[in-house]
PDB file of C-alpha atoms (C1' of nucleotides) in Angstrom:
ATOM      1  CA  UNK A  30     -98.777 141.552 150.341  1.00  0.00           C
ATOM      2  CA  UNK A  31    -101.848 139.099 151.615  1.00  0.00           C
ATOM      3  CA  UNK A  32    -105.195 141.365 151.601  1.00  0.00           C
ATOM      4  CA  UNK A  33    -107.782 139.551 153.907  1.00  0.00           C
ATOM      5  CA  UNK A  34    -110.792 139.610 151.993  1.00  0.00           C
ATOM      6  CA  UNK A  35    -113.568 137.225 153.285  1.00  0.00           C
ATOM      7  CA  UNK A  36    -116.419 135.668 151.788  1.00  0.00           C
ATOM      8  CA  UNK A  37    -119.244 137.893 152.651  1.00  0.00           C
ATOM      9  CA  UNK A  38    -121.449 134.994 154.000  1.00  0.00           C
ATOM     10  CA  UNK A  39    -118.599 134.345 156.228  1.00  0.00           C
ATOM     11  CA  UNK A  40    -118.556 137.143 158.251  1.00  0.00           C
ATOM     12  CA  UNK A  41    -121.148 137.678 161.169  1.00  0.00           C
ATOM     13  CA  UNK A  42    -123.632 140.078 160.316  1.00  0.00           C
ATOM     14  CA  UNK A  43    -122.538 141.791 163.821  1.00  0.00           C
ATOM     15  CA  UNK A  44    -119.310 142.640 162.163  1.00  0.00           C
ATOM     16  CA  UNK A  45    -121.125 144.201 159.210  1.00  0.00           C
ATOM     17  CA  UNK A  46    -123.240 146.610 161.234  1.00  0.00           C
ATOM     18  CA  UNK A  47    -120.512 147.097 163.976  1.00  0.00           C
ATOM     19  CA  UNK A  48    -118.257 148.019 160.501  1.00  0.00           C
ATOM     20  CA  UNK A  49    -121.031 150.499 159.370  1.00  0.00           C
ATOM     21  CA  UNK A  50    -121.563 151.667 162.947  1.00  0.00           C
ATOM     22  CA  UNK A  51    -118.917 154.485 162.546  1.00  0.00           C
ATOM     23  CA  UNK A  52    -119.488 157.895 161.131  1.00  0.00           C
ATOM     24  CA  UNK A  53    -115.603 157.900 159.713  1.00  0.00           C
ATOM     25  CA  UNK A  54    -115.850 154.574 158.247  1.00  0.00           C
ATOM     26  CA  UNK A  55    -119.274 155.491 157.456  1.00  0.00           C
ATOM     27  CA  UNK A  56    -118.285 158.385 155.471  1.00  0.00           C
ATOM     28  CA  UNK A  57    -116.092 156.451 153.517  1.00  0.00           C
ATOM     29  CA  UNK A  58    -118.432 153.866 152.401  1.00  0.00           C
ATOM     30  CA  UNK A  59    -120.703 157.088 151.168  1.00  0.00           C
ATOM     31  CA  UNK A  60    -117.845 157.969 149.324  1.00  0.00           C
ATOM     32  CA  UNK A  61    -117.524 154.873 147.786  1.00  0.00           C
ATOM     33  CA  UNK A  62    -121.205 154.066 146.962  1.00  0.00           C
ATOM     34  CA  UNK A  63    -121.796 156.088 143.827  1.00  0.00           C
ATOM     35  CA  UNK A  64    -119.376 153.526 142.087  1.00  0.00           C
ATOM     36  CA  UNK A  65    -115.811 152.974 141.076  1.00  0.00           C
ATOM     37  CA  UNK A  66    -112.228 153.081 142.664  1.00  0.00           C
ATOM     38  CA  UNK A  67    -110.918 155.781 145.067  1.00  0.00           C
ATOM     39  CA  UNK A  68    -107.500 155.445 146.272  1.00  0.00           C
ATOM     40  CA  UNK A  69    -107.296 155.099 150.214  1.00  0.00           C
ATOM     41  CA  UNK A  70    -105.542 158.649 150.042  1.00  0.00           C
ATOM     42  CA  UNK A  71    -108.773 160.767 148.815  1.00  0.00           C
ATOM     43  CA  UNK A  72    -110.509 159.620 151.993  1.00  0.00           C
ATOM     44  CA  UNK A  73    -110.045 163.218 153.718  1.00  0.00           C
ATOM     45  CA  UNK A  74    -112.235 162.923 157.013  1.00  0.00           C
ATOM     46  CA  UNK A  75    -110.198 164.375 159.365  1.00  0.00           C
ATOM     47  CA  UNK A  76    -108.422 161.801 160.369  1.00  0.00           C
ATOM     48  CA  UNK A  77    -104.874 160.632 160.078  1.00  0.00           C
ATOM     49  CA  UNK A  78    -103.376 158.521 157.730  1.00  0.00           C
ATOM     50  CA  UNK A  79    -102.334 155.704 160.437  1.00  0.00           C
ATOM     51  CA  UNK A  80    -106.467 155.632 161.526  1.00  0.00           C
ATOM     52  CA  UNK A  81    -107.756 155.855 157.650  1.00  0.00           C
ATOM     53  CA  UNK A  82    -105.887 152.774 157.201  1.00  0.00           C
ATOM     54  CA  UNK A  83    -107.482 151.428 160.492  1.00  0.00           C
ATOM     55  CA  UNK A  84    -111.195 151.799 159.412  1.00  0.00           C
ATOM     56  CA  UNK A  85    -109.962 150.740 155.710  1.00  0.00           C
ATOM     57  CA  UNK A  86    -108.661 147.624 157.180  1.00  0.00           C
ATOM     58  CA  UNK A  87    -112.047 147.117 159.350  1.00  0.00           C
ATOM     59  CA  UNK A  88    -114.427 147.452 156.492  1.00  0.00           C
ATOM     60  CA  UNK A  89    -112.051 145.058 154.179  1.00  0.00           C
ATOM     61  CA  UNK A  90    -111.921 142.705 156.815  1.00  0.00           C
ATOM     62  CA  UNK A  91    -115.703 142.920 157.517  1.00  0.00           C
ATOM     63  CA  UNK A  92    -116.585 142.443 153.497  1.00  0.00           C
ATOM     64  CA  UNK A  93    -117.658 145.816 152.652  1.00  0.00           C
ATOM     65  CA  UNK A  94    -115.297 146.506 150.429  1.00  0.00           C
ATOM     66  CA  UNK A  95    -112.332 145.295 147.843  1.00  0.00           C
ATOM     67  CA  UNK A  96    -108.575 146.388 147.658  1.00  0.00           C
ATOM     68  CA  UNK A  97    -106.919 146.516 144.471  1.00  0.00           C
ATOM     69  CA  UNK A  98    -102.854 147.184 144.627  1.00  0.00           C
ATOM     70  CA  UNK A  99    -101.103 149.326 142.373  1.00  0.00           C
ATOM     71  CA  UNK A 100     -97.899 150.200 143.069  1.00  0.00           C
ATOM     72  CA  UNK A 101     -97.972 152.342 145.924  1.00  0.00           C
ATOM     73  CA  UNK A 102    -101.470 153.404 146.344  1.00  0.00           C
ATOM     74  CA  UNK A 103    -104.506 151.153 146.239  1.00  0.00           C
ATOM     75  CA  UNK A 104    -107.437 151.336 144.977  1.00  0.00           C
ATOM     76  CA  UNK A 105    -110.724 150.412 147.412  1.00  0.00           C
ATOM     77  CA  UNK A 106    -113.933 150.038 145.836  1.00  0.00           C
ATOM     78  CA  UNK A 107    -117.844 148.842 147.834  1.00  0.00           C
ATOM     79  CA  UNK A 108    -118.686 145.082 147.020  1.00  0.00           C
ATOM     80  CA  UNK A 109    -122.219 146.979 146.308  1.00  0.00           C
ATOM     81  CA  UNK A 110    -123.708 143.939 144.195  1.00  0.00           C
ATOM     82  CA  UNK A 111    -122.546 141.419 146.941  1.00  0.00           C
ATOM     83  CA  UNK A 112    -123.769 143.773 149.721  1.00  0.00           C
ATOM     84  CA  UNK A 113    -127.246 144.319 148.004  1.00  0.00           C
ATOM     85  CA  UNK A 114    -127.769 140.613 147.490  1.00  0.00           C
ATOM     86  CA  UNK A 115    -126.680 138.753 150.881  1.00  0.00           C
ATOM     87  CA  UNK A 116    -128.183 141.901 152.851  1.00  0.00           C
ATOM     88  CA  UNK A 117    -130.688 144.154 150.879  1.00  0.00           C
ATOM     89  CA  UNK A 118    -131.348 147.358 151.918  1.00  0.00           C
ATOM     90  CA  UNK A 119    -128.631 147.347 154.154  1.00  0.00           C
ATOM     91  CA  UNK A 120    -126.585 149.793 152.672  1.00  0.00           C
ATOM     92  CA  UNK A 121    -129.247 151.650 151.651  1.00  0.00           C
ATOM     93  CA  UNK A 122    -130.151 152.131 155.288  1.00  0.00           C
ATOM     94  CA  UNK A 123    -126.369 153.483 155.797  1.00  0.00           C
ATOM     95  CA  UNK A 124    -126.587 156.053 152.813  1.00  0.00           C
ATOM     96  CA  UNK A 125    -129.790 157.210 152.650  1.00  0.00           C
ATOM     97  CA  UNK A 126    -129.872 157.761 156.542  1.00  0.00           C
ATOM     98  CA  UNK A 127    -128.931 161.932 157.050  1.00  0.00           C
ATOM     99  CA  UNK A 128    -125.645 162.120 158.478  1.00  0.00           C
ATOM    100  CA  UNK A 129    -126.944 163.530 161.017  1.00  0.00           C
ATOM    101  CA  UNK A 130    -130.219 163.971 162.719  1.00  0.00           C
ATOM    102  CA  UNK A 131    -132.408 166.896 161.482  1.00  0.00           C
TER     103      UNK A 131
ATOM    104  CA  UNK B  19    -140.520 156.143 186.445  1.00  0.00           C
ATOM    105  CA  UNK B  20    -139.410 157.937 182.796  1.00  0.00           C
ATOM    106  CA  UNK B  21    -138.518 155.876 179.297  1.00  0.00           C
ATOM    107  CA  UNK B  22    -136.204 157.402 177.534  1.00  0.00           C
ATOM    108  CA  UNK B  23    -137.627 156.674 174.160  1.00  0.00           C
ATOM    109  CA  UNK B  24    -136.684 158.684 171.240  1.00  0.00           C
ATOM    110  CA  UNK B  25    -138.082 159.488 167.792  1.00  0.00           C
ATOM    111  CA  UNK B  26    -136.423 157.345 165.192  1.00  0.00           C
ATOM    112  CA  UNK B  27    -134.986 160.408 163.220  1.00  0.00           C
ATOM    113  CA  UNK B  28    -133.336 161.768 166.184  1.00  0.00           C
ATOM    114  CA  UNK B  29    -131.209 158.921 166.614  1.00  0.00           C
ATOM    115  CA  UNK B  30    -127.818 158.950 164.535  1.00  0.00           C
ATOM    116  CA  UNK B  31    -127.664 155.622 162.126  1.00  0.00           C
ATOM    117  CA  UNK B  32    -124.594 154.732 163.793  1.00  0.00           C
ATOM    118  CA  UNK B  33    -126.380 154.757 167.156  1.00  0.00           C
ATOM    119  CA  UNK B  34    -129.196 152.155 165.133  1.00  0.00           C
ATOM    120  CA  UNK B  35    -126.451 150.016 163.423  1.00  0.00           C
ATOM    121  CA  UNK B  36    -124.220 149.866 166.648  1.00  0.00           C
ATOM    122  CA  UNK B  37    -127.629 148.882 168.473  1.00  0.00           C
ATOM    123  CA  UNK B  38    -128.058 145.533 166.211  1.00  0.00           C
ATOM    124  CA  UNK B  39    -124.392 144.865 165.817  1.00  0.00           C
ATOM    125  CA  UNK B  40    -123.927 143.129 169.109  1.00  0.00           C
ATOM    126  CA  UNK B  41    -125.198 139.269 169.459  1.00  0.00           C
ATOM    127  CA  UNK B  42    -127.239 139.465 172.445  1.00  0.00           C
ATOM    128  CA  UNK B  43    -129.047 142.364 171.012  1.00  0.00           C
ATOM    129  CA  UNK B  44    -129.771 140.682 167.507  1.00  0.00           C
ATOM    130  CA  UNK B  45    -131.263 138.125 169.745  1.00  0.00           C
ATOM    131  CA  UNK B  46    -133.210 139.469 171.543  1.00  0.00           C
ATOM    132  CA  UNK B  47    -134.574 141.452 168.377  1.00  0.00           C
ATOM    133  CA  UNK B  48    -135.336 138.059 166.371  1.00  0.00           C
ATOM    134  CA  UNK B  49    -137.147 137.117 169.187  1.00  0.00           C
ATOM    135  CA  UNK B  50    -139.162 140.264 169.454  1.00  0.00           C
ATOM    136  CA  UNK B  51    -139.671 140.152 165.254  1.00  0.00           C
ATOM    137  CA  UNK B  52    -142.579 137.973 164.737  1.00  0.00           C
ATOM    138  CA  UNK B  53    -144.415 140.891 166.810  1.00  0.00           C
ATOM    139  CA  UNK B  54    -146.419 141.226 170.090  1.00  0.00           C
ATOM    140  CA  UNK B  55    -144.915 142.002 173.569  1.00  0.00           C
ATOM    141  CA  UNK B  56    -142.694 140.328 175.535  1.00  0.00           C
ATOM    142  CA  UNK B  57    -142.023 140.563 179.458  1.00  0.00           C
ATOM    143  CA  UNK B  58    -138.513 141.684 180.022  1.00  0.00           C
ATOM    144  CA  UNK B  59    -137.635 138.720 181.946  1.00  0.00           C
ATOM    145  CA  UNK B  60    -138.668 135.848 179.041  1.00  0.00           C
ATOM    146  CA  UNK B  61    -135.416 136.743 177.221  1.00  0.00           C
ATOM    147  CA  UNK B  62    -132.625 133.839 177.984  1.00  0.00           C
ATOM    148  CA  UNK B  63    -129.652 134.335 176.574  1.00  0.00           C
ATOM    149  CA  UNK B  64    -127.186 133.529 179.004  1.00  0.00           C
ATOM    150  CA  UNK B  65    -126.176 136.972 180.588  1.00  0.00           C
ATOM    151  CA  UNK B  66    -127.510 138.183 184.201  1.00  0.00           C
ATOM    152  CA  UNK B  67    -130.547 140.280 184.366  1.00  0.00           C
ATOM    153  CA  UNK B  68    -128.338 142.994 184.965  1.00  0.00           C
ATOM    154  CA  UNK B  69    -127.099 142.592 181.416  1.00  0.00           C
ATOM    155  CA  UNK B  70    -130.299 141.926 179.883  1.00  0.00           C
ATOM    156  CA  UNK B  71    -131.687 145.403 181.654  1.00  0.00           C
ATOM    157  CA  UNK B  72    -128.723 146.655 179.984  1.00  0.00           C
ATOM    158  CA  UNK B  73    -128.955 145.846 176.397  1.00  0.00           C
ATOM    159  CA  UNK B  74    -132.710 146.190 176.616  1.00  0.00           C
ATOM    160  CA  UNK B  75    -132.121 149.749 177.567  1.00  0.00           C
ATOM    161  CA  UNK B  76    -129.075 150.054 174.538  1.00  0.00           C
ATOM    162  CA  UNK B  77    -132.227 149.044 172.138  1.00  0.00           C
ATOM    163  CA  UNK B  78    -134.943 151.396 173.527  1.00  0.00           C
ATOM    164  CA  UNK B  79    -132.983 154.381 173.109  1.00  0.00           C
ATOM    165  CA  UNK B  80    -131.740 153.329 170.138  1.00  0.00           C
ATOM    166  CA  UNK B  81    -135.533 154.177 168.969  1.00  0.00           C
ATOM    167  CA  UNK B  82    -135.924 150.098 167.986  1.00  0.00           C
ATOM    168  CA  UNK B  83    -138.241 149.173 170.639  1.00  0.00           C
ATOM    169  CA  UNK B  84    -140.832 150.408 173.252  1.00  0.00           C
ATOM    170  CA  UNK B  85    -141.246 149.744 176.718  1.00  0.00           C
ATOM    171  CA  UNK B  86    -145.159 149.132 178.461  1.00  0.00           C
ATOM    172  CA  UNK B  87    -144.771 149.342 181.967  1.00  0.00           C
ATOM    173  CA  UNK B  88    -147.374 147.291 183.751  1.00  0.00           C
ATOM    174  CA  UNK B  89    -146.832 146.647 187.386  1.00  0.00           C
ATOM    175  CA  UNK B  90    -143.406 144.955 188.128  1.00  0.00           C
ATOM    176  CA  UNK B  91    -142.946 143.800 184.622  1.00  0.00           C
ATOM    177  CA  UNK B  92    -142.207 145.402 181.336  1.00  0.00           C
ATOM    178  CA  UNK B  93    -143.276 144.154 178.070  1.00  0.00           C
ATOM    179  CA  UNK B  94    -141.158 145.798 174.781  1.00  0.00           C
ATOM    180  CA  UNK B  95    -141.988 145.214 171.051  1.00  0.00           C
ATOM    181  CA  UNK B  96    -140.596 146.106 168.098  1.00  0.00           C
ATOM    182  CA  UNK B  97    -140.904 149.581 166.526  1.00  0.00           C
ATOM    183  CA  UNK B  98    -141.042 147.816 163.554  1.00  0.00           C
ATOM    184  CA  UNK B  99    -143.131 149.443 161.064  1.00  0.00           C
ATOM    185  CA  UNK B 100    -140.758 153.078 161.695  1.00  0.00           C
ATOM    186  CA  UNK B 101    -138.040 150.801 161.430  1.00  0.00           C
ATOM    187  CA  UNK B 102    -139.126 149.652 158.131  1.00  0.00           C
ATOM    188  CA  UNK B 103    -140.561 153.185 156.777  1.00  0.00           C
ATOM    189  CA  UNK B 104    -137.321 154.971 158.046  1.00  0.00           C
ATOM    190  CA  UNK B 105    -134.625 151.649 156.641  1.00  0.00           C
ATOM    191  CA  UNK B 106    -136.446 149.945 154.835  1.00  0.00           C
ATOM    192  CA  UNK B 107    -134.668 146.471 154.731  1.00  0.00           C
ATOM    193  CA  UNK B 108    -132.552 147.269 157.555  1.00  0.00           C
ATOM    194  CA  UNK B 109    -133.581 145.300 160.193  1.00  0.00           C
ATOM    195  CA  UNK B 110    -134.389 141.756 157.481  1.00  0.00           C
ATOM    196  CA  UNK B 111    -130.368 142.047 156.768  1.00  0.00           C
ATOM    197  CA  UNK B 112    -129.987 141.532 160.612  1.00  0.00           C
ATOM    198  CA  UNK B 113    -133.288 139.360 160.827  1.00  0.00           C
ATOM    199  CA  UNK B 114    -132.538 136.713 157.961  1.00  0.00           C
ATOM    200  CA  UNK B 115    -128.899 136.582 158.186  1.00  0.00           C
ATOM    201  CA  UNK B 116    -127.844 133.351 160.281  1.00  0.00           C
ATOM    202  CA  UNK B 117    -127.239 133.893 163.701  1.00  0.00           C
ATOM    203  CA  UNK B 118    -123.420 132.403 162.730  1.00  0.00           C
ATOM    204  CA  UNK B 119    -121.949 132.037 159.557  1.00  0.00           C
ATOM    205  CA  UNK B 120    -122.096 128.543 157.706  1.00  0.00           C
TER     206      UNK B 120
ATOM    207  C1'  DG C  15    -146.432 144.766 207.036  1.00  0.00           C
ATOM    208  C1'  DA C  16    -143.579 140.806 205.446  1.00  0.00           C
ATOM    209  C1'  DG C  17    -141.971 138.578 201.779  1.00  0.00           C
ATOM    210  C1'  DC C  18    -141.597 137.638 196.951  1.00  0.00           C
ATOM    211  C1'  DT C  19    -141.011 138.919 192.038  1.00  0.00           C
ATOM    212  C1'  DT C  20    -139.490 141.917 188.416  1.00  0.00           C
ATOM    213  C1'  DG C  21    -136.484 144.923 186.864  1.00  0.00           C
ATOM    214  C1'  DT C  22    -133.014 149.053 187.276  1.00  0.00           C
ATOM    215  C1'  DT C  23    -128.907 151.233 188.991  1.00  0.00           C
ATOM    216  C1'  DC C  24    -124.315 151.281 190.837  1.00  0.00           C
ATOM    217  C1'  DG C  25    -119.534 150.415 190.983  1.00  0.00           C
ATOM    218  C1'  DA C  26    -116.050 147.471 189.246  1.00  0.00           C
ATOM    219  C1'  DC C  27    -113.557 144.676 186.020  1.00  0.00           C
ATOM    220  C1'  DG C  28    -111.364 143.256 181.666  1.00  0.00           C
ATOM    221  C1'  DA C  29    -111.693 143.665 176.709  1.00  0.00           C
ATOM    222  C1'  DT C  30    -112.284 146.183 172.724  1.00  0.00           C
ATOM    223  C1'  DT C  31    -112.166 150.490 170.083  1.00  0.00           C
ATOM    224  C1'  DG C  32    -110.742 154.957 167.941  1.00  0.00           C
ATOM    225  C1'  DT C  33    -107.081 157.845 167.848  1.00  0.00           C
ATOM    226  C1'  DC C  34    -102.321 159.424 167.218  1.00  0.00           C
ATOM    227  C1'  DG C  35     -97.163 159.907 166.099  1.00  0.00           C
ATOM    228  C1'  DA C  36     -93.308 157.392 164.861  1.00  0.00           C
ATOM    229  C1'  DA C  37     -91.226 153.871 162.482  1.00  0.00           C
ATOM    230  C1'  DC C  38     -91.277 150.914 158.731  1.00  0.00           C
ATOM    231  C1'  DA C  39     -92.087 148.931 153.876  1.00  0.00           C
ATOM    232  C1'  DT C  40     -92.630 149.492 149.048  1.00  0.00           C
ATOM    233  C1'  DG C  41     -92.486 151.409 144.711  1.00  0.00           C
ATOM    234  C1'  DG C  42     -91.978 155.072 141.866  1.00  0.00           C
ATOM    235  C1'  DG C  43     -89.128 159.428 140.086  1.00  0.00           C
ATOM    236  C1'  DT C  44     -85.066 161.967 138.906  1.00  0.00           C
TER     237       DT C  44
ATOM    238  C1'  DA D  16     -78.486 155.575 144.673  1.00  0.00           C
ATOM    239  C1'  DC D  17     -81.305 158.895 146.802  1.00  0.00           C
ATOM    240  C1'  DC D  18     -85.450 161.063 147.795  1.00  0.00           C
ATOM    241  C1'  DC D  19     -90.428 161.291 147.846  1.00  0.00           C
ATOM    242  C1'  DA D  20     -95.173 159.561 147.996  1.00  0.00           C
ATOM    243  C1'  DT D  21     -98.402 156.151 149.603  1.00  0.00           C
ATOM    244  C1'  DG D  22     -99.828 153.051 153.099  1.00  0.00           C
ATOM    245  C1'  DT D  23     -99.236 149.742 156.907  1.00  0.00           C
ATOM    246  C1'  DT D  24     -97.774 148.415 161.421  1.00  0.00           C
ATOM    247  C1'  DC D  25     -96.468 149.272 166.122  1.00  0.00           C
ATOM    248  C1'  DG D  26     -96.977 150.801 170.687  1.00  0.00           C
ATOM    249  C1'  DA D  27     -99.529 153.889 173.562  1.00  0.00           C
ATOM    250  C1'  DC D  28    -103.360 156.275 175.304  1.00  0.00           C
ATOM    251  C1'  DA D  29    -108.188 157.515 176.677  1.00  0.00           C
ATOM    252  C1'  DA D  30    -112.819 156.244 176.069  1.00  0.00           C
ATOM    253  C1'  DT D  31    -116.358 153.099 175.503  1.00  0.00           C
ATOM    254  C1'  DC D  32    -118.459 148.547 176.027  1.00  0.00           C
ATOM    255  C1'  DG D  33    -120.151 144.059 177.851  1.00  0.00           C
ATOM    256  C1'  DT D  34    -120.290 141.730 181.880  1.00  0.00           C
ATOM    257  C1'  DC D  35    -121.223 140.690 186.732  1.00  0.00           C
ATOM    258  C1'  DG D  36    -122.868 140.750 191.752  1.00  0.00           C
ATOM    259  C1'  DA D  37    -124.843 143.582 195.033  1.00  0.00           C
ATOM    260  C1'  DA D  38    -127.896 146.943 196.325  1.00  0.00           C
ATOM    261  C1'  DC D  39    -132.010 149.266 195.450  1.00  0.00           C
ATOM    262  C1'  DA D  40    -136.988 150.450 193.900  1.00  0.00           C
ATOM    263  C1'  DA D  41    -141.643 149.342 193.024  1.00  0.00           C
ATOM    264  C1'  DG D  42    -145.543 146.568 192.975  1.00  0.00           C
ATOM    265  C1'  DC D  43    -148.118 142.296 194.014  1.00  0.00           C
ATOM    266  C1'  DT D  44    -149.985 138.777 197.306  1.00  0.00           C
ATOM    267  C1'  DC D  45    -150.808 136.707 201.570  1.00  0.00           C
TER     268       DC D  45
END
DNA sequence: GAGCTTGTTCGACGATTGTCGAACATGGGT
DNA sequence: ACCCATGTTCGACAATCGTCGAACAAGCTC
C-alpha cells in the first residue's frame, strides 16, 4: 500500500486551510494535537467509516498529518513540528479557536 | 445600503480558514496586508467584477475585512489587528507562504 | 436629465465537496 | 480454511462553490 504523503512546502497553502476548513476534519486534528498516535478507528464524530477515511485521506494528502500501517489498523499522528515551523500559529489558530462561536 | 459585517468571534474558524483557502481570496488579502484602503475595483486578478464583488463579499463576512462606502466606490482594509489578537499567526501562514509551491 | 462609472444582484452553468451504503482488500484470530 | 475487524474504494446523491454575462442600483459630472 502507497500512502501519499507530500512534502509540506509542496502543497498550496489553499489546500492547508481548505483541509482545516472542516469542523469533522477539524475535530480530528484536535484530537490529534495533544500528541501521539490514534488509530483512524477512535475518530468517533458522527460520521461513517467510508467519510472518516475521506477527511483522513484529505488531511494526509494536504500534509497535516502522517500514516503509520500496522496490520490492519493505522496509526495517524499531526506533523505538529513541521506544521509549527513552515506555518506558525497556524494550527494554533485551528485549536485554540472555540468550536463554536460563544 | 447594509454591510453585513460581523464580529470576529461570531464567525466559526472554519468560516475564517475556508475564507483564505481559495487563491483569489489570498490575493486579494496580500494585497490588502501592507494596510490602508483599497477601492474595490483596483483588485486584478483575472475574474469579472462579478466575481471580485463576490469573493470580496466571502471575506467581509468572514469578519477579515471592512467595507467604507464612499460614493460609487468602496474601499476595504484589513481587520488585521482582530485578526492577529483573535489568531495570532493566522493570517502570516497565508501571508508568507508562496503564492505556489517551489 | 443623460450618460458614465462603480459595484451588487440574479440566474445559470460546471466543478468540487461531504455524505452514505455496498463492495472490496488485508491481516489477524480461532 | 473460515470468520471477524479495520480501512479503503466505488458509485451515487445533494449541496455548495467559483465563475460568468446581463440586469440593476446608486452616485457623480456635464
Amino acid at each position: 500500500m502507497e500512502l501519499h504523503e507530500p512534502e509540506l512546502r509542496e502543497v498550496p497553502v489553499t489546500a492547508v486551510l481548505a483541509a482545516l476548513a472542516d469542523d469533522v476534519r477539524l475535530q480530528i486534528v484536535r484530537a490529534l494535537a495533544p500528541g501521539g498516535e490514534h488509530a483512524c478507528g477512535s475518530f468517533e464524530f458522527g460520521v461513517s467509516k467510508a467519510t472518516r477515511s475521506h477527511h483522513l485521506k484529505v488531511l494526509r494528502e494536504a500534509g497535516l498529518t502522517r500514516t503509520r500501517i500496522a496490520g490492519t489498523t493505522r496509526y495517524v499522528r499531526l506533523r505538529r513540528d513541521e506544521l509549527d515551523r513552515l506555518y506558525p500559529g497556524l494550527l494554533d489558530a485551528g485549536l485554540t479557536a472555540p468550536a463554536r462561536p460563544q
